[in-house]
PDB file of C-alpha atoms in Angstrom:
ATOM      1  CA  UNK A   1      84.876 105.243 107.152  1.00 74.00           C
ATOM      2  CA  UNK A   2      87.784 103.001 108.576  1.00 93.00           C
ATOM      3  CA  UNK A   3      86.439  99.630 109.165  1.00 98.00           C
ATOM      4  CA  UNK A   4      87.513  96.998 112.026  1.00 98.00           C
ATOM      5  CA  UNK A   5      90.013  94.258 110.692  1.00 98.00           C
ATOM      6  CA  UNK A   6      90.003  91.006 113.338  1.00 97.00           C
ATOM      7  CA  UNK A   7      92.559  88.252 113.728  1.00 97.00           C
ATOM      8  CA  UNK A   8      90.314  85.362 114.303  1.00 96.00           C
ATOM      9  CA  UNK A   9      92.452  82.783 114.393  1.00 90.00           C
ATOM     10  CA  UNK A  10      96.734  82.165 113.952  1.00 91.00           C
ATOM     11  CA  UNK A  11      97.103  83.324 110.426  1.00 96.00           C
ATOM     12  CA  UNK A  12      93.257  84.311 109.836  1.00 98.00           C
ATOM     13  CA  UNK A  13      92.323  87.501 109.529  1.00 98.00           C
ATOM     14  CA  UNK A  14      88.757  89.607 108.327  1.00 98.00           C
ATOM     15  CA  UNK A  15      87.806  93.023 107.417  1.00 98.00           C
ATOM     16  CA  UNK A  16      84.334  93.974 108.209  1.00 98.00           C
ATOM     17  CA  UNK A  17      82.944  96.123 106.642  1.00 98.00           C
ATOM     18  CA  UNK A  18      79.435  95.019 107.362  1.00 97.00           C
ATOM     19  CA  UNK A  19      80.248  97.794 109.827  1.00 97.00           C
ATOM     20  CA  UNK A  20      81.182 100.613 106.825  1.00 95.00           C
ATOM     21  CA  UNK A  21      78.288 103.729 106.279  1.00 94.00           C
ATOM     22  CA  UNK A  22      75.139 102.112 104.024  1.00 93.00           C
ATOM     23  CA  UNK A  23      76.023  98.197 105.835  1.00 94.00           C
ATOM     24  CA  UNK A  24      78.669  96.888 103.328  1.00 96.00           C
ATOM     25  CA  UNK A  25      81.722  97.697 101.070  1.00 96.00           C
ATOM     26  CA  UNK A  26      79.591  98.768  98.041  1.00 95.00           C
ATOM     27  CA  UNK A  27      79.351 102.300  99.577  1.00 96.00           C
ATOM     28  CA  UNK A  28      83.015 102.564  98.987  1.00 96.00           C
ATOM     29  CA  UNK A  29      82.645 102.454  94.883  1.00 96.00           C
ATOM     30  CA  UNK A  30      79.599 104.218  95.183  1.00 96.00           C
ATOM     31  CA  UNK A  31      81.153 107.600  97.039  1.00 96.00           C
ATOM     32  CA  UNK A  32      84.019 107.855  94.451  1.00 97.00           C
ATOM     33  CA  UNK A  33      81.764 107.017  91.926  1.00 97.00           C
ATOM     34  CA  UNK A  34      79.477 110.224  92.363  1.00 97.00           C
ATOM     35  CA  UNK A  35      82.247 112.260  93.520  1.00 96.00           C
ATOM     36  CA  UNK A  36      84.405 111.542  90.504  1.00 97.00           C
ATOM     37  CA  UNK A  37      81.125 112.181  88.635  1.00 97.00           C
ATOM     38  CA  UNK A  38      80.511 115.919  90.283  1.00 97.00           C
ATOM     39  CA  UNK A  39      84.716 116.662  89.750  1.00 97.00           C
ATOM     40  CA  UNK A  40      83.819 115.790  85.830  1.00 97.00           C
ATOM     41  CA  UNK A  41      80.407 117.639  85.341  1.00 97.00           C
ATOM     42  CA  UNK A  42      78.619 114.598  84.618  1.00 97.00           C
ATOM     43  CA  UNK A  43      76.620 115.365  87.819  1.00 97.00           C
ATOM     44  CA  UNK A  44      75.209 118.802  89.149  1.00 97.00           C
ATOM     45  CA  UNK A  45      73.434 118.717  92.383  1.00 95.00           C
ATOM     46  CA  UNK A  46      69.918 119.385  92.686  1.00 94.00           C
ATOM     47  CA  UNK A  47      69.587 119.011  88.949  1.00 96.00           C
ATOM     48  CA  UNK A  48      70.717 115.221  87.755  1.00 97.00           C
ATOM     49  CA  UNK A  49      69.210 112.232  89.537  1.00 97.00           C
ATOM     50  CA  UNK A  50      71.373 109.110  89.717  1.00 98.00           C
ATOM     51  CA  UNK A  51      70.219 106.096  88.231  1.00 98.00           C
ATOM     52  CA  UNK A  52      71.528 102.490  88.737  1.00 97.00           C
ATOM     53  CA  UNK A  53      70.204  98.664  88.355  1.00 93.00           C
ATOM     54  CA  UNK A  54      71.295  96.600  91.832  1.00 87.00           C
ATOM     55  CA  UNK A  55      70.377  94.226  94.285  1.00 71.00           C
ATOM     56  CA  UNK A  56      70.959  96.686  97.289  1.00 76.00           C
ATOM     57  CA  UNK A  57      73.928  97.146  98.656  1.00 90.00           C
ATOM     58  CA  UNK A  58      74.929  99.225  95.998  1.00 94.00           C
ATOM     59  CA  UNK A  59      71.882 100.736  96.093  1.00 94.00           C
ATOM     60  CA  UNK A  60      72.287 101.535  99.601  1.00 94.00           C
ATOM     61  CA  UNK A  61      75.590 102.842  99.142  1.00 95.00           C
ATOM     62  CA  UNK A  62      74.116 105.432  96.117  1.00 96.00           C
ATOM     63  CA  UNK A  63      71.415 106.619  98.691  1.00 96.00           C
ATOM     64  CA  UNK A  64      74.071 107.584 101.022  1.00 95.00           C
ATOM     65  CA  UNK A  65      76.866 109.456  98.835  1.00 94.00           C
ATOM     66  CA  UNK A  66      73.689 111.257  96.751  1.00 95.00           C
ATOM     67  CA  UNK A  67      72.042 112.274 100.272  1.00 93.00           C
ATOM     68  CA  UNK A  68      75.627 113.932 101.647  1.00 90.00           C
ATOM     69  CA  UNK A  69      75.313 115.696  97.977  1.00 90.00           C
ATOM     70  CA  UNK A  70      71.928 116.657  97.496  1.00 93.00           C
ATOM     71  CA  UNK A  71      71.263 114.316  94.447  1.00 96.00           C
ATOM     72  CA  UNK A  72      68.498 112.358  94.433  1.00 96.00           C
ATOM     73  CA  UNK A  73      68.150 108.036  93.590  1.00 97.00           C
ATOM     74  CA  UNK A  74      66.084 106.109  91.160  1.00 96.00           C
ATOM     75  CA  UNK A  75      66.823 102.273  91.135  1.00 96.00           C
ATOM     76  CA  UNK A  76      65.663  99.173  89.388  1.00 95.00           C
ATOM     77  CA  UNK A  77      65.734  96.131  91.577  1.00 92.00           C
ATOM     78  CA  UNK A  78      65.795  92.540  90.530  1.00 88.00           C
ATOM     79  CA  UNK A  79      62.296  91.031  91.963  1.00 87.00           C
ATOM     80  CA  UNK A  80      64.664  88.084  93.462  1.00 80.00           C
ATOM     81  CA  UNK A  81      66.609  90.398  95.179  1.00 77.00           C
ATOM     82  CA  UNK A  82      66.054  90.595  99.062  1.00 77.00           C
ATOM     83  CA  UNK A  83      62.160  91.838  99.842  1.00 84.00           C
ATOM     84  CA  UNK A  84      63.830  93.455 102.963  1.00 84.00           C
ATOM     85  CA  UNK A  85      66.842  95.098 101.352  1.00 84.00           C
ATOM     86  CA  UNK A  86      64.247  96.429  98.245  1.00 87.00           C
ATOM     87  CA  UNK A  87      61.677  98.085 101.055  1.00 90.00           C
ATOM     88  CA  UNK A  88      64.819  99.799 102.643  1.00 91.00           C
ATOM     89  CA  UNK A  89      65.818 101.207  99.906  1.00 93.00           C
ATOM     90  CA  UNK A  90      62.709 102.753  99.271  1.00 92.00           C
ATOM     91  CA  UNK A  91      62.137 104.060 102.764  1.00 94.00           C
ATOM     92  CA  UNK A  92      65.447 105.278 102.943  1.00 94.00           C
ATOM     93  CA  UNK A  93      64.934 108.150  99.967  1.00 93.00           C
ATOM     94  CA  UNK A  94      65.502 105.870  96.730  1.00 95.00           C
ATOM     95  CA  UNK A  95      63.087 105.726  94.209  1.00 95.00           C
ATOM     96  CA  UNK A  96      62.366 102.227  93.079  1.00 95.00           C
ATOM     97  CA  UNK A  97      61.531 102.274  89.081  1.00 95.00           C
ATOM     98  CA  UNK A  98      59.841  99.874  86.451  1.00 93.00           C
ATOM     99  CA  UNK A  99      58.261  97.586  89.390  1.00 92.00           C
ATOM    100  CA  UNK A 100      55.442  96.756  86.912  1.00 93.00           C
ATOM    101  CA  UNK A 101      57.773  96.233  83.879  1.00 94.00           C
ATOM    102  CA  UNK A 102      59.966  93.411  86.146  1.00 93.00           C
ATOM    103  CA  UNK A 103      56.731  91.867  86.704  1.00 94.00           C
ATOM    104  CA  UNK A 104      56.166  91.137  83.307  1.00 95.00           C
ATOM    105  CA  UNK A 105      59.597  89.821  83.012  1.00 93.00           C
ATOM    106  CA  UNK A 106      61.726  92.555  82.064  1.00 94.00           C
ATOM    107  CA  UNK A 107      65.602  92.835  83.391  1.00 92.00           C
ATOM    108  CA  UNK A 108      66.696  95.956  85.197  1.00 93.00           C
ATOM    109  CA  UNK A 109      68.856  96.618  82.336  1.00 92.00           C
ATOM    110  CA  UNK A 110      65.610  96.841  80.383  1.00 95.00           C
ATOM    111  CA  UNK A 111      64.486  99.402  83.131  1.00 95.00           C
ATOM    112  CA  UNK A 112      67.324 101.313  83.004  1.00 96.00           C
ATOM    113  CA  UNK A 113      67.480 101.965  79.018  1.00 96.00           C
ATOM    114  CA  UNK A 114      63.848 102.394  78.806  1.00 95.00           C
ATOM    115  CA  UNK A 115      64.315 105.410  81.373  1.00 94.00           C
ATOM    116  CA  UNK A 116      67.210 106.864  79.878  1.00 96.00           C
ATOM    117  CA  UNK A 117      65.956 106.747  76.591  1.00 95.00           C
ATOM    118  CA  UNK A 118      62.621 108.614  77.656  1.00 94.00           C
ATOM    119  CA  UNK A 119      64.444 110.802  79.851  1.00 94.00           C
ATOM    120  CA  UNK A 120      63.761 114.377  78.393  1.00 91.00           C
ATOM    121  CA  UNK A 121      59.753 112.926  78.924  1.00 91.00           C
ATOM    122  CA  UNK A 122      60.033 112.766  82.383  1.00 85.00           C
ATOM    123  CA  UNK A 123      62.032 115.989  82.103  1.00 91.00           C
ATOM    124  CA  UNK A 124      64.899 114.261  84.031  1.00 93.00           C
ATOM    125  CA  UNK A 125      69.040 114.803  83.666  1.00 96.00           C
ATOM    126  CA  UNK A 126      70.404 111.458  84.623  1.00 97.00           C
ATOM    127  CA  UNK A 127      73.250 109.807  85.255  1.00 98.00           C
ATOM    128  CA  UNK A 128      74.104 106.477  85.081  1.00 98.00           C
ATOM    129  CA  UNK A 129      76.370 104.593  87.421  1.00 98.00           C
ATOM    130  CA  UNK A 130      76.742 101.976  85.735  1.00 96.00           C
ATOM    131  CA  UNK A 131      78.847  99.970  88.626  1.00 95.00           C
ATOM    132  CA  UNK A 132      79.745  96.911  86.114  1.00 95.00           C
ATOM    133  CA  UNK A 133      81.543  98.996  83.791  1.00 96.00           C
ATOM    134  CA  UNK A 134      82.310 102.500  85.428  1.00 97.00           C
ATOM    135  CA  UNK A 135      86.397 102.074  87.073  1.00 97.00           C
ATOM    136  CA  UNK A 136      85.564 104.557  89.081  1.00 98.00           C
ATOM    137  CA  UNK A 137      84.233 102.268  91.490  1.00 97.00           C
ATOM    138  CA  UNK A 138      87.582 100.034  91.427  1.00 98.00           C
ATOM    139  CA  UNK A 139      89.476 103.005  91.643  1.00 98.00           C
ATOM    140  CA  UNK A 140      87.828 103.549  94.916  1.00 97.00           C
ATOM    141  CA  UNK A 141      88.083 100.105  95.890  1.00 98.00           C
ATOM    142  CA  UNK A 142      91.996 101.156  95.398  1.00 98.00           C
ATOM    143  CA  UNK A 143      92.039 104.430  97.457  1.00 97.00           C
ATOM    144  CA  UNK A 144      89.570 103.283 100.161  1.00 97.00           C
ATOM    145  CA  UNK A 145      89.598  99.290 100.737  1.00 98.00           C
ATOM    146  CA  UNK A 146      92.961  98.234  99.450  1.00 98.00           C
ATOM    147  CA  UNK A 147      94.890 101.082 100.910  1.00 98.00           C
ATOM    148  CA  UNK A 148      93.172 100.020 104.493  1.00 98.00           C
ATOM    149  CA  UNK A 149      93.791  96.638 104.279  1.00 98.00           C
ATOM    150  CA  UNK A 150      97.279  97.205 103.872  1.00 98.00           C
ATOM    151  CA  UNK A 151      97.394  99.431 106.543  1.00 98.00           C
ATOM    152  CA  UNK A 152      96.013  96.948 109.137  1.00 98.00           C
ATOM    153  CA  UNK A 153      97.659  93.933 108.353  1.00 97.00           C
ATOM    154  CA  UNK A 154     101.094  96.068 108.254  1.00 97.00           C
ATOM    155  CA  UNK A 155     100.338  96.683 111.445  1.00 97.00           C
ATOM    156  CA  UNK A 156      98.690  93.257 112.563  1.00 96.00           C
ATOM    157  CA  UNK A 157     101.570  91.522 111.104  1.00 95.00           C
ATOM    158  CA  UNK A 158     105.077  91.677 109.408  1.00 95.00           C
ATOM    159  CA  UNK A 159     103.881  88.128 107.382  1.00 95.00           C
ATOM    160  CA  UNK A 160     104.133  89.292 103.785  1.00 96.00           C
ATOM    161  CA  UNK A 161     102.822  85.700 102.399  1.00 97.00           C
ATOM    162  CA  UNK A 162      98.858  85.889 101.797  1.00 98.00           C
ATOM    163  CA  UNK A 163      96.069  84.194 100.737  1.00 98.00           C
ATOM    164  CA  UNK A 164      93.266  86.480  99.783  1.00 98.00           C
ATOM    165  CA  UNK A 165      89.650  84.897  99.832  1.00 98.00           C
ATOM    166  CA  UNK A 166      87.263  86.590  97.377  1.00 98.00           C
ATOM    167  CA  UNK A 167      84.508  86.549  95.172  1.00 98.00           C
ATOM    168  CA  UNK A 168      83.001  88.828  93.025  1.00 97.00           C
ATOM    169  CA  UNK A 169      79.757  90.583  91.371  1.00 95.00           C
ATOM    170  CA  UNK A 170      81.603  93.336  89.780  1.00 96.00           C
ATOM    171  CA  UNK A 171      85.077  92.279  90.667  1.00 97.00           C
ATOM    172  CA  UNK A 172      86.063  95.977  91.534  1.00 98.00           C
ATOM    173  CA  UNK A 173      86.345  95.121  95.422  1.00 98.00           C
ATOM    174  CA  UNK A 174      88.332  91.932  94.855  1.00 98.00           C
ATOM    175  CA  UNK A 175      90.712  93.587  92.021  1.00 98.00           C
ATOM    176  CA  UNK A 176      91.064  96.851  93.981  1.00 98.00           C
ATOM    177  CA  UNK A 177      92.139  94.700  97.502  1.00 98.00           C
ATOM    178  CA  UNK A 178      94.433  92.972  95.042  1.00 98.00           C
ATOM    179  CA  UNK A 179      96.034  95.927  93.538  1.00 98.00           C
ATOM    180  CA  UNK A 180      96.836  98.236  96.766  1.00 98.00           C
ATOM    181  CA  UNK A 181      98.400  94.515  98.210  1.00 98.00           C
ATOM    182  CA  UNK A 182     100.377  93.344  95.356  1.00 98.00           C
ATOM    183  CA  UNK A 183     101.660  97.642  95.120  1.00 98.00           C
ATOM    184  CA  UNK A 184     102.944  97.284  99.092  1.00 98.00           C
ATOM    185  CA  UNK A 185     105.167  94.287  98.111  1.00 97.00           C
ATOM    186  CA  UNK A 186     103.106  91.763  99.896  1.00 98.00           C
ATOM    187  CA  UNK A 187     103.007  87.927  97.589  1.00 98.00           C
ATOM    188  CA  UNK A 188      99.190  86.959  96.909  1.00 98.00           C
ATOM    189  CA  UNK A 189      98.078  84.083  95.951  1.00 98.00           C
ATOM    190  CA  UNK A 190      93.977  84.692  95.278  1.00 98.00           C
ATOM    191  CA  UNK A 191      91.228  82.313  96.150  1.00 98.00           C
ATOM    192  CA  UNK A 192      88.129  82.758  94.218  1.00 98.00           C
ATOM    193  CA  UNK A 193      84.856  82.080  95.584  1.00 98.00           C
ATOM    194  CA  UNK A 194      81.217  81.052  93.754  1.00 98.00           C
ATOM    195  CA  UNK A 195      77.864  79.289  94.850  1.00 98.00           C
ATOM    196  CA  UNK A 196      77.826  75.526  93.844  1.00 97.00           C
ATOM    197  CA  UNK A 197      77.185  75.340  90.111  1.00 97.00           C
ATOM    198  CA  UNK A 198      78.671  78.354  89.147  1.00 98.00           C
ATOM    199  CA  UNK A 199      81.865  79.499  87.313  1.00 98.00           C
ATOM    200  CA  UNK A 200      81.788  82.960  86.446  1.00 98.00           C
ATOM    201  CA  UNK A 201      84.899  83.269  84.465  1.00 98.00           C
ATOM    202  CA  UNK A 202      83.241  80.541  81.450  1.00 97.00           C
ATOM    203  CA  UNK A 203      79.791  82.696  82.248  1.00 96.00           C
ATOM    204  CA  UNK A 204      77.694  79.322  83.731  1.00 97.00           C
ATOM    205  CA  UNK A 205      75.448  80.463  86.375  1.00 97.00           C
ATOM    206  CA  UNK A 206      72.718  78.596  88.119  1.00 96.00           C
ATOM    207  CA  UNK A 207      69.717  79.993  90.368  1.00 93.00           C
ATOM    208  CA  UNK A 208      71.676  80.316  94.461  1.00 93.00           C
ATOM    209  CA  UNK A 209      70.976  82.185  96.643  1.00 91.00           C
ATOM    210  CA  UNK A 210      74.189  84.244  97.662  1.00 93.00           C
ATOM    211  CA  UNK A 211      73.602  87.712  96.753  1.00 89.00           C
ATOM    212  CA  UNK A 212      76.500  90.097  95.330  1.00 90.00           C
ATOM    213  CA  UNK A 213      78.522  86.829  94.128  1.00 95.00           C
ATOM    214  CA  UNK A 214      77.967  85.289  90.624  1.00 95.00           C
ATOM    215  CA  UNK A 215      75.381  87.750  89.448  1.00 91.00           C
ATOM    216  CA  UNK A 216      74.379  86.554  86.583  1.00 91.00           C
ATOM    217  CA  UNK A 217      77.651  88.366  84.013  1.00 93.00           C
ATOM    218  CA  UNK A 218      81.249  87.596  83.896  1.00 97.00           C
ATOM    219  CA  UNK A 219      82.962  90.387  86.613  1.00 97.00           C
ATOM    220  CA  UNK A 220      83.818  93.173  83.911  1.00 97.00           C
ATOM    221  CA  UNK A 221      86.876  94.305  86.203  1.00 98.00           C
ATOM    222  CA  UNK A 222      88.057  90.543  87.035  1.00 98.00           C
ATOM    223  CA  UNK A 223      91.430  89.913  85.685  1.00 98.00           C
ATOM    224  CA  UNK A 224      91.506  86.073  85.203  1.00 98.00           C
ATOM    225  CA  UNK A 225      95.125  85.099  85.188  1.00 98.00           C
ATOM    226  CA  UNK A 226      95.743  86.574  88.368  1.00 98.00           C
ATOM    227  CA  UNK A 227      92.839  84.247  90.080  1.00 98.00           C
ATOM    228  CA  UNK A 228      95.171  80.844  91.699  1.00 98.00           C
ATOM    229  CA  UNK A 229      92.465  78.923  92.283  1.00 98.00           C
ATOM    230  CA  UNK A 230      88.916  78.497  92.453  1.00 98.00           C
ATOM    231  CA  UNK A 231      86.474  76.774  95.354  1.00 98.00           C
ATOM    232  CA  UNK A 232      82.515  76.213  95.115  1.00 98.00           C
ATOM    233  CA  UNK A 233      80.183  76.472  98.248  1.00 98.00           C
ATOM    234  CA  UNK A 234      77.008  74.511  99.039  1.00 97.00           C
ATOM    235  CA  UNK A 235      74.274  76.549 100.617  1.00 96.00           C
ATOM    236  CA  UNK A 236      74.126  74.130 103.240  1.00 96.00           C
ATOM    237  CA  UNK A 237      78.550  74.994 103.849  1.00 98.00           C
ATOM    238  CA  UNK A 238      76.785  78.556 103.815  1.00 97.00           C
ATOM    239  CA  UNK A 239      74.499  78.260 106.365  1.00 96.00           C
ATOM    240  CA  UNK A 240      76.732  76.453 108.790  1.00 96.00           C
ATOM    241  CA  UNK A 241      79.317  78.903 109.339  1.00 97.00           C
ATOM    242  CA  UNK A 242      77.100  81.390 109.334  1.00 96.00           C
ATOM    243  CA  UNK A 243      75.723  79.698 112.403  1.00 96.00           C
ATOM    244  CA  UNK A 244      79.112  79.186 113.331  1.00 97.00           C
ATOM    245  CA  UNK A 245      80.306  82.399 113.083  1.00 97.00           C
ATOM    246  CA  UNK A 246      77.396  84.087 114.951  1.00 97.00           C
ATOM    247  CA  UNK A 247      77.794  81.550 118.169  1.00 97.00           C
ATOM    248  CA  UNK A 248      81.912  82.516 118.570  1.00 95.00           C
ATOM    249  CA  UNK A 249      81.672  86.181 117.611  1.00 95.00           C
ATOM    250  CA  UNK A 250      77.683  87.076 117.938  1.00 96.00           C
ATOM    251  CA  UNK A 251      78.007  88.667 114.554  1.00 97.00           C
ATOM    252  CA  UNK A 252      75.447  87.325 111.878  1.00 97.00           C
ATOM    253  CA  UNK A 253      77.536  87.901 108.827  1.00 97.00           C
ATOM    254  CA  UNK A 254      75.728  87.735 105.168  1.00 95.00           C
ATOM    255  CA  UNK A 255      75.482  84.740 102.276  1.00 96.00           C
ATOM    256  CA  UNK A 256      78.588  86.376 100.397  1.00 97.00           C
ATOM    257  CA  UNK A 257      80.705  86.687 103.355  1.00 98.00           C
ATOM    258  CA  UNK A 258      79.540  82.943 105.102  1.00 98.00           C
ATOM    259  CA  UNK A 259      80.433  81.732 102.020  1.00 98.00           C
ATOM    260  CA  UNK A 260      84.181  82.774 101.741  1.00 98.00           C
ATOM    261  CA  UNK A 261      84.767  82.104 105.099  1.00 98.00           C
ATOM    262  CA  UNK A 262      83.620  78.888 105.243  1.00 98.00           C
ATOM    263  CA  UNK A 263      86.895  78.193 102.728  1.00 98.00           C
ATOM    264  CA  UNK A 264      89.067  81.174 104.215  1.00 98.00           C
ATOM    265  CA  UNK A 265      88.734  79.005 107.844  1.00 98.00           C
ATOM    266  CA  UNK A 266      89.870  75.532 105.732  1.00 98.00           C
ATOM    267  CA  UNK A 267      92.672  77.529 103.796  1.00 98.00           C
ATOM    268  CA  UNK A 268      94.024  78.810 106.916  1.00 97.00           C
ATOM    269  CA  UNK A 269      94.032  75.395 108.606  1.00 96.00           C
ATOM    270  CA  UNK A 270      96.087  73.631 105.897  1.00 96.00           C
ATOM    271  CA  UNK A 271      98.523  76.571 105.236  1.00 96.00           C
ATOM    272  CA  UNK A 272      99.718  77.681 108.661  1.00 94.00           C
ATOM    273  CA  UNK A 273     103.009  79.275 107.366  1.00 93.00           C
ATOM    274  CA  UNK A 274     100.586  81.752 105.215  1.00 96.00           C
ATOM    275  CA  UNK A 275      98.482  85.095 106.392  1.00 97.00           C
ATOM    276  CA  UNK A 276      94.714  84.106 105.229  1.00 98.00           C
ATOM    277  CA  UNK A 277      92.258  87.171 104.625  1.00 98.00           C
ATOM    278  CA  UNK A 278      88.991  87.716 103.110  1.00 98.00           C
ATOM    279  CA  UNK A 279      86.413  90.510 103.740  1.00 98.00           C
ATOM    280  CA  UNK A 280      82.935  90.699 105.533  1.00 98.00           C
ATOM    281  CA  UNK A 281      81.071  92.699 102.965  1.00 97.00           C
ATOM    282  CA  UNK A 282      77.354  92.754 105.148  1.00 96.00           C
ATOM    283  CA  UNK A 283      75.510  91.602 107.918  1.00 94.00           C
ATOM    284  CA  UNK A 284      73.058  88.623 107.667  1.00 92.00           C
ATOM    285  CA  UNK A 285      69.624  90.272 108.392  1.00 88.00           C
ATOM    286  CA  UNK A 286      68.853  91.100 105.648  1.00 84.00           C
ATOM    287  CA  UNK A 287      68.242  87.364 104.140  1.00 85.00           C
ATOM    288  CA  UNK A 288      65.700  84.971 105.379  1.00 82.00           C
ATOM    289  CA  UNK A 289      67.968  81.668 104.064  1.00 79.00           C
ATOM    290  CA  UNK A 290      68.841  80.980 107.736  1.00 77.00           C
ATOM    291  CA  UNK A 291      65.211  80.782 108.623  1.00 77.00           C
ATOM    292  CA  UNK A 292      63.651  79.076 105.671  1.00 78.00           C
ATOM    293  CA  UNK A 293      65.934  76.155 105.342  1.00 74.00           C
ATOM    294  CA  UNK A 294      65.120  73.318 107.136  1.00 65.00           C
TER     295      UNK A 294
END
């Protein structure tokens, strides 16, 4: 699905694709993902059942390439993930897995290679996703995201200076953007986004609460040298322009994508002679951070 790309300001420009099929970008990865996946063999409708760890959108992407092919879901969810986004996922035809076993402190990954490993006793064929380490996902990232975004801003604008705000939880969105720009000749300089405390690339994380960026692992598909510079976001720098953003466009836009706009709208302030772009990955709803900080 092609998603909307808005000129917001001068030289400021956003993709959302809050607005693509299963509420974000992650869908993208996940379709080629399975569909690569059936091509190979690795998956055969109505038999193999798709199995992932992720905090949701992923997750939400996986229940709606698997429905369009008749293969059914199991996913283990972080407890700290959004409560909303883990009941969706559920209601929505995914099957949640090792609930009690993150209760008593196991990791997802823990889930997942318990239940691969006792597979044949649940008499299941699965396949793992694996989104952190399977480039089928940044290959689609390539072939669906990049190739769009260079599509719209060709036709948006003949600027061929950019400055594209990211950040990352597998890297394959960012990278893949990156790619399919740098291929059609335009000169990128790349911003990289992470919650205050963090910095992904020398694997320090902190608690935050911006879900999809600084997960917790280096991003497996980031390519480091080609990252220009680096910028760290308060919660409260968060919250603001998500406030912001809802009162001049009425969208509420989520923690990831508050987060690089907040520095996408300073960027493109103090570097008028430059396209600025960065992505809207989700909408807002589904985290309770607006209404629970005072």
């Amino acid at each position: 699905m092609k998603t909307p790309m808005v000129q917001l300001d001068n030289n400021l420009f956003v993709k959302f694709d809050m607005f693509n099929e299963g509420g974000s970008h992650k869908t993208r990865a996940a379709r080629h993902i399975v569909s690569e996946a059936i091509k190979r063999g690795d998956i055969t409708p109505g038999i193999t059942t798709v199995i992932e760890k992720t905090g949701g959108n992923f997750g939400f992407g996986l229940i709606k390439a698997c429905k369009e092919l008749g293969v059914d879901v199991e996913l283990a969810v972080g407890l700290g993930f959004s409560i909303a986004k883990r009941k969706y996922l559920e209601s929505l035809g995914a099957k949640l897995i090792g609930i009690d076993e993150l209760k008593r402190g196991k990791t997802p990954k823990e889930v997942i290679e318990r239940q691969l490993a006792e597979a044949s006793a649940y008499g299941k064929q699965y396949f793992y996703t694996d989104q952190f380490n399977n480039s089928d996902g940044l290959d689609g990232h390539v072939v669906t995201t990049g190739a769009e975004v260079v599509q719209q801003l060709s036709q948006l604008t003949s600027r061929k200076d950019i400055i594209f705000v990211s950040c990352a939880g597998t890297g394959a969105c960012l990278m893949g953007v990156l790619q399919s720009l740098e291929s059609n000749d335009f000169n990128v300089t790349t911003y990289f986004i992470e919650p205050e405390g963090c910095d992904s690339e020398n694997g320090l994380f902190v608690d935050h609460r911006f879900e999809g960026m600084s997960v917790g692992v280096t991003p497996p598909f980031i390519d480091w040298s080609v990252i220009d510079r680096k910028f760290n976001v308060s919660l409260v720098e968060m919250l603001a322009t998500q406030k912001m953003f809802f009162s001049t466009s009425g969208h509420l836009i989520g923690n990831t994508s508050a987060a690089c706009l907040h520095i996408a709208k300073l960027v493109s302030k103090n570097t008028p002679d430059k396209i600025v772009f960065s992505m809207i990955y989700d909408h807002g709803l589904w985290y309770d951070d607006l209404i629970n900080t005072p």
